[in-house]
Amino acid sequence: NKQKFTIKTISEVPMNFLEEGGLAERFLHIEREQIVRLNSLSFLDPVQYVYNPLDYAWEPHQDYVRKYCHSRKEVLFLGMNPGPFGMAQTGVPFGAVQLVRDWLQISGQVFQPACEHPKRPIRGLECPHTEVSGVYIFFTLLLSLLLFTLLRLIHHLEIIQIFLYI
């Protein structure tokens, strides 16, 4: 029972759809410009399939950016080679489908890429497979964040304690 996907890309959406202001909107605008540039690339044989999840999974990606990229961050995680059951499905970096959909509460329509590999179908947020590296990275980042927050709390408590002694 296959779902039907409408083939539509971000390249078909006008540039002025982004609202002015806000960090997330500026970031999305820069990404949009880069997507247009990337879509103009062509590849020689034997390359037959090129997935650009920021193109066909733009809706969940922009939902992610708008929810989690609205303030200054102290750390930026960069990655490459999106996993077939992670960012390739959702447009969300370092994410496994179930975590992106259920824990981060990301939503949006994922369209079918223009040329889809038969062994790597795009099912978006309904993909039943798990990106193992996405789960590992997600929980590693979460643990690191908790540890970082705890260390900052301890640091602040030490400052308060020193202040109280003065």
JSON list of N, CA and C in Angstrom, two decimals, residues 10-52:
[
{"chain": "A", "resi": 10, "resn": "ILE", "atom": "N", "xyz": [11.72, 22.87, -3.42]},
{"chain": "A", "resi": 10, "resn": "ILE", "atom": "CA", "xyz": [11.83, 24.22, -2.88]},
{"chain": "A", "resi": 10, "resn": "ILE", "atom": "C", "xyz": [12.17, 25.22, -3.98]},
{"chain": "A", "resi": 11, "resn": "SER", "atom": "N", "xyz": [12.79, 24.74, -5.06]},
{"chain": "A", "resi": 11, "resn": "SER", "atom": "CA", "xyz": [13.14, 25.62, -6.17]},
{"chain": "A", "resi": 11, "resn": "SER", "atom": "C", "xyz": [11.90, 26.23, -6.80]},
{"chain": "A", "resi": 12, "resn": "GLU", "atom": "N", "xyz": [10.75, 25.59, -6.62]},
{"chain": "A", "resi": 12, "resn": "GLU", "atom": "CA", "xyz": [9.50, 26.10, -7.19]},
{"chain": "A", "resi": 12, "resn": "GLU", "atom": "C", "xyz": [8.82, 27.13, -6.29]},
{"chain": "A", "resi": 13, "resn": "VAL", "atom": "N", "xyz": [9.36, 27.32, -5.09]},
{"chain": "A", "resi": 13, "resn": "VAL", "atom": "CA", "xyz": [8.76, 28.27, -4.14]},
{"chain": "A", "resi": 13, "resn": "VAL", "atom": "C", "xyz": [9.47, 29.62, -4.29]},
{"chain": "A", "resi": 14, "resn": "PRO", "atom": "N", "xyz": [8.72, 30.71, -4.38]},
{"chain": "A", "resi": 14, "resn": "PRO", "atom": "CA", "xyz": [9.36, 32.02, -4.56]},
{"chain": "A", "resi": 14, "resn": "PRO", "atom": "C", "xyz": [10.23, 32.42, -3.37]},
{"chain": "A", "resi": 15, "resn": "MET", "atom": "N", "xyz": [11.29, 33.19, -3.64]},
{"chain": "A", "resi": 15, "resn": "MET", "atom": "CA", "xyz": [12.23, 33.62, -2.61]},
{"chain": "A", "resi": 15, "resn": "MET", "atom": "C", "xyz": [11.56, 34.48, -1.53]},
{"chain": "A", "resi": 16, "resn": "ASN", "atom": "N", "xyz": [10.55, 35.25, -1.87]},
{"chain": "A", "resi": 16, "resn": "ASN", "atom": "CA", "xyz": [9.98, 36.19, -0.90]},
{"chain": "A", "resi": 16, "resn": "ASN", "atom": "C", "xyz": [9.02, 35.53, 0.09]},
{"chain": "A", "resi": 17, "resn": "PHE", "atom": "N", "xyz": [8.95, 34.21, 0.12]},
{"chain": "A", "resi": 17, "resn": "PHE", "atom": "CA", "xyz": [8.04, 33.56, 1.07]},
{"chain": "A", "resi": 17, "resn": "PHE", "atom": "C", "xyz": [8.56, 33.64, 2.50]},
{"chain": "A", "resi": 18, "resn": "LEU", "atom": "N", "xyz": [9.85, 33.92, 2.68]},
{"chain": "A", "resi": 18, "resn": "LEU", "atom": "CA", "xyz": [10.41, 34.01, 4.03]},
{"chain": "A", "resi": 18, "resn": "LEU", "atom": "C", "xyz": [10.12, 35.36, 4.64]},
{"chain": "A", "resi": 19, "resn": "GLU", "atom": "N", "xyz": [9.72, 35.35, 5.88]},
{"chain": "A", "resi": 19, "resn": "GLU", "atom": "CA", "xyz": [9.47, 36.61, 6.59]},
{"chain": "A", "resi": 19, "resn": "GLU", "atom": "C", "xyz": [10.79, 37.27, 6.94]},
{"chain": "A", "resi": 20, "resn": "GLU", "atom": "N", "xyz": [10.79, 38.57, 7.04]},
{"chain": "A", "resi": 20, "resn": "GLU", "atom": "CA", "xyz": [11.98, 39.31, 7.43]},
{"chain": "A", "resi": 20, "resn": "GLU", "atom": "C", "xyz": [12.19, 39.18, 8.94]},
{"chain": "A", "resi": 21, "resn": "GLY", "atom": "N", "xyz": [13.44, 39.27, 9.35]},
{"chain": "A", "resi": 21, "resn": "GLY", "atom": "CA", "xyz": [13.77, 39.28, 10.77]},
{"chain": "A", "resi": 21, "resn": "GLY", "atom": "C", "xyz": [14.04, 37.90, 11.31]},
{"chain": "A", "resi": 22, "resn": "GLY", "atom": "N", "xyz": [14.42, 37.86, 12.57]},
{"chain": "A", "resi": 22, "resn": "GLY", "atom": "CA", "xyz": [14.63, 36.62, 13.28]},
{"chain": "A", "resi": 22, "resn": "GLY", "atom": "C", "xyz": [15.80, 35.80, 12.76]},
{"chain": "A", "resi": 23, "resn": "LEU", "atom": "N", "xyz": [16.51, 35.21, 13.68]},
{"chain": "A", "resi": 23, "resn": "LEU", "atom": "CA", "xyz": [17.66, 34.38, 13.36]},
{"chain": "A", "resi": 23, "resn": "LEU", "atom": "C", "xyz": [17.25, 33.19, 12.49]},
{"chain": "A", "resi": 24, "resn": "ALA", "atom": "N", "xyz": [16.18, 32.52, 12.87]},
{"chain": "A", "resi": 24, "resn": "ALA", "atom": "CA", "xyz": [15.73, 31.35, 12.11]},
{"chain": "A", "resi": 24, "resn": "ALA", "atom": "C", "xyz": [15.41, 31.72, 10.68]},
{"chain": "A", "resi": 25, "resn": "GLU", "atom": "N", "xyz": [14.71, 32.82, 10.49]},
{"chain": "A", "resi": 25, "resn": "GLU", "atom": "CA", "xyz": [14.33, 33.22, 9.14]},
{"chain": "A", "resi": 25, "resn": "GLU", "atom": "C", "xyz": [15.54, 33.62, 8.30]},
{"chain": "A", "resi": 26, "resn": "ARG", "atom": "N", "xyz": [16.51, 34.27, 8.91]},
{"chain": "A", "resi": 26, "resn": "ARG", "atom": "CA", "xyz": [17.74, 34.61, 8.18]},
{"chain": "A", "resi": 26, "resn": "ARG", "atom": "C", "xyz": [18.50, 33.35, 7.80]},
{"chain": "A", "resi": 27, "resn": "PHE", "atom": "N", "xyz": [18.56, 32.40, 8.73]},
{"chain": "A", "resi": 27, "resn": "PHE", "atom": "CA", "xyz": [19.24, 31.13, 8.47]},
{"chain": "A", "resi": 27, "resn": "PHE", "atom": "C", "xyz": [18.55, 30.38, 7.33]},
{"chain": "A", "resi": 28, "resn": "LEU", "atom": "N", "xyz": [17.22, 30.32, 7.37]},
{"chain": "A", "resi": 28, "resn": "LEU", "atom": "CA", "xyz": [16.47, 29.64, 6.32]},
{"chain": "A", "resi": 28, "resn": "LEU", "atom": "C", "xyz": [16.67, 30.32, 4.96]},
{"chain": "A", "resi": 29, "resn": "HIS", "atom": "N", "xyz": [16.76, 31.61, 4.97]},
{"chain": "A", "resi": 29, "resn": "HIS", "atom": "CA", "xyz": [16.98, 32.35, 3.73]},
{"chain": "A", "resi": 29, "resn": "HIS", "atom": "C", "xyz": [18.34, 32.00, 3.12]},
{"chain": "A", "resi": 30, "resn": "ILE", "atom": "N", "xyz": [19.37, 31.94, 3.95]},
{"chain": "A", "resi": 30, "resn": "ILE", "atom": "CA", "xyz": [20.70, 31.55, 3.48]},
{"chain": "A", "resi": 30, "resn": "ILE", "atom": "C", "xyz": [20.67, 30.12, 2.94]},
{"chain": "A", "resi": 31, "resn": "GLU", "atom": "N", "xyz": [20.01, 29.23, 3.67]},
{"chain": "A", "resi": 31, "resn": "GLU", "atom": "CA", "xyz": [19.90, 27.85, 3.21]},
{"chain": "A", "resi": 31, "resn": "GLU", "atom": "C", "xyz": [19.17, 27.77, 1.88]},
{"chain": "A", "resi": 32, "resn": "ARG", "atom": "N", "xyz": [18.13, 28.54, 1.74]},
{"chain": "A", "resi": 32, "resn": "ARG", "atom": "CA", "xyz": [17.34, 28.56, 0.50]},
{"chain": "A", "resi": 32, "resn": "ARG", "atom": "C", "xyz": [18.22, 28.96, -0.69]},
{"chain": "A", "resi": 33, "resn": "GLU", "atom": "N", "xyz": [19.04, 29.97, -0.49]},
{"chain": "A", "resi": 33, "resn": "GLU", "atom": "CA", "xyz": [19.96, 30.40, -1.55]},
{"chain": "A", "resi": 33, "resn": "GLU", "atom": "C", "xyz": [20.94, 29.28, -1.91]},
{"chain": "A", "resi": 34, "resn": "GLN", "atom": "N", "xyz": [21.43, 28.56, -0.90]},
{"chain": "A", "resi": 34, "resn": "GLN", "atom": "CA", "xyz": [22.38, 27.48, -1.16]},
{"chain": "A", "resi": 34, "resn": "GLN", "atom": "C", "xyz": [21.70, 26.30, -1.86]},
{"chain": "A", "resi": 35, "resn": "ILE", "atom": "N", "xyz": [20.45, 26.04, -1.51]},
{"chain": "A", "resi": 35, "resn": "ILE", "atom": "CA", "xyz": [19.71, 24.95, -2.17]},
{"chain": "A", "resi": 35, "resn": "ILE", "atom": "C", "xyz": [19.59, 25.22, -3.66]},
{"chain": "A", "resi": 36, "resn": "VAL", "atom": "N", "xyz": [19.27, 26.45, -4.01]},
{"chain": "A", "resi": 36, "resn": "VAL", "atom": "CA", "xyz": [19.16, 26.81, -5.42]},
{"chain": "A", "resi": 36, "resn": "VAL", "atom": "C", "xyz": [20.49, 26.56, -6.13]},
{"chain": "A", "resi": 37, "resn": "ARG", "atom": "N", "xyz": [21.58, 26.94, -5.49]},
{"chain": "A", "resi": 37, "resn": "ARG", "atom": "CA", "xyz": [22.91, 26.71, -6.08]},
{"chain": "A", "resi": 37, "resn": "ARG", "atom": "C", "xyz": [23.21, 25.22, -6.21]},
{"chain": "A", "resi": 38, "resn": "LEU", "atom": "N", "xyz": [22.92, 24.46, -5.15]},
{"chain": "A", "resi": 38, "resn": "LEU", "atom": "CA", "xyz": [23.18, 23.02, -5.20]},
{"chain": "A", "resi": 38, "resn": "LEU", "atom": "C", "xyz": [22.36, 22.33, -6.27]},
{"chain": "A", "resi": 39, "resn": "ASN", "atom": "N", "xyz": [21.12, 22.76, -6.46]},
{"chain": "A", "resi": 39, "resn": "ASN", "atom": "CA", "xyz": [20.27, 22.13, -7.46]},
{"chain": "A", "resi": 39, "resn": "ASN", "atom": "C", "xyz": [20.75, 22.39, -8.88]},
{"chain": "A", "resi": 40, "resn": "SER", "atom": "N", "xyz": [21.63, 23.34, -9.06]},
{"chain": "A", "resi": 40, "resn": "SER", "atom": "CA", "xyz": [22.15, 23.62, -10.40]},
{"chain": "A", "resi": 40, "resn": "SER", "atom": "C", "xyz": [23.36, 22.74, -10.74]},
{"chain": "A", "resi": 41, "resn": "LEU", "atom": "N", "xyz": [23.86, 21.98, -9.77]},
{"chain": "A", "resi": 41, "resn": "LEU", "atom": "CA", "xyz": [24.99, 21.09, -10.03]},
{"chain": "A", "resi": 41, "resn": "LEU", "atom": "C", "xyz": [24.55, 19.90, -10.87]},
{"chain": "A", "resi": 42, "resn": "SER", "atom": "N", "xyz": [25.46, 19.41, -11.69]},
{"chain": "A", "resi": 42, "resn": "SER", "atom": "CA", "xyz": [25.18, 18.19, -12.44]},
{"chain": "A", "resi": 42, "resn": "SER", "atom": "C", "xyz": [26.35, 17.23, -12.23]},
{"chain": "A", "resi": 43, "resn": "PHE", "atom": "N", "xyz": [26.05, 15.95, -12.34]},
{"chain": "A", "resi": 43, "resn": "PHE", "atom": "CA", "xyz": [27.05, 14.93, -12.06]},
{"chain": "A", "resi": 43, "resn": "PHE", "atom": "C", "xyz": [27.17, 13.99, -13.26]},
{"chain": "A", "resi": 44, "resn": "LEU", "atom": "N", "xyz": [28.36, 13.48, -13.46]},
{"chain": "A", "resi": 44, "resn": "LEU", "atom": "CA", "xyz": [28.63, 12.55, -14.55]},
{"chain": "A", "resi": 44, "resn": "LEU", "atom": "C", "xyz": [28.38, 11.12, -14.08]},
{"chain": "A", "resi": 45, "resn": "ASP", "atom": "N", "xyz": [28.29, 10.20, -15.05]},
{"chain": "A", "resi": 45, "resn": "ASP", "atom": "CA", "xyz": [28.17, 8.78, -14.72]},
{"chain": "A", "resi": 45, "resn": "ASP", "atom": "C", "xyz": [29.37, 8.37, -13.89]},
{"chain": "A", "resi": 46, "resn": "PRO", "atom": "N", "xyz": [29.21, 7.52, -12.94]},
{"chain": "A", "resi": 46, "resn": "PRO", "atom": "CA", "xyz": [28.11, 6.62, -12.69]},
{"chain": "A", "resi": 46, "resn": "PRO", "atom": "C", "xyz": [27.05, 7.17, -11.72]},
{"chain": "A", "resi": 47, "resn": "VAL", "atom": "N", "xyz": [27.12, 8.44, -11.34]},
{"chain": "A", "resi": 47, "resn": "VAL", "atom": "CA", "xyz": [26.15, 9.00, -10.39]},
{"chain": "A", "resi": 47, "resn": "VAL", "atom": "C", "xyz": [24.78, 9.07, -11.04]},
{"chain": "A", "resi": 48, "resn": "GLN", "atom": "N", "xyz": [23.82, 8.39, -10.42]},
{"chain": "A", "resi": 48, "resn": "GLN", "atom": "CA", "xyz": [22.45, 8.40, -10.94]},
{"chain": "A", "resi": 48, "resn": "GLN", "atom": "C", "xyz": [21.46, 9.00, -9.97]},
{"chain": "A", "resi": 49, "resn": "TYR", "atom": "N", "xyz": [21.78, 8.94, -8.67]},
{"chain": "A", "resi": 49, "resn": "TYR", "atom": "CA", "xyz": [20.84, 9.40, -7.65]},
{"chain": "A", "resi": 49, "resn": "TYR", "atom": "C", "xyz": [21.52, 10.41, -6.74]},
{"chain": "A", "resi": 50, "resn": "VAL", "atom": "N", "xyz": [20.92, 11.57, -6.62]},
{"chain": "A", "resi": 50, "resn": "VAL", "atom": "CA", "xyz": [21.43, 12.61, -5.73]},
{"chain": "A", "resi": 50, "resn": "VAL", "atom": "C", "xyz": [20.24, 13.07, -4.88]},
{"chain": "A", "resi": 51, "resn": "TYR", "atom": "N", "xyz": [20.37, 12.88, -3.57]},
{"chain": "A", "resi": 51, "resn": "TYR", "atom": "CA", "xyz": [19.31, 13.31, -2.66]},
{"chain": "A", "resi": 51, "resn": "TYR", "atom": "C", "xyz": [19.70, 14.63, -2.02]},
{"chain": "A", "resi": 52, "resn": "ASN", "atom": "N", "xyz": [18.79, 15.56, -2.02]},
{"chain": "A", "resi": 52, "resn": "ASN", "atom": "CA", "xyz": [18.99, 16.84, -1.35]},
{"chain": "A", "resi": 52, "resn": "ASN", "atom": "C", "xyz": [17.83, 17.03, -0.37]}
]
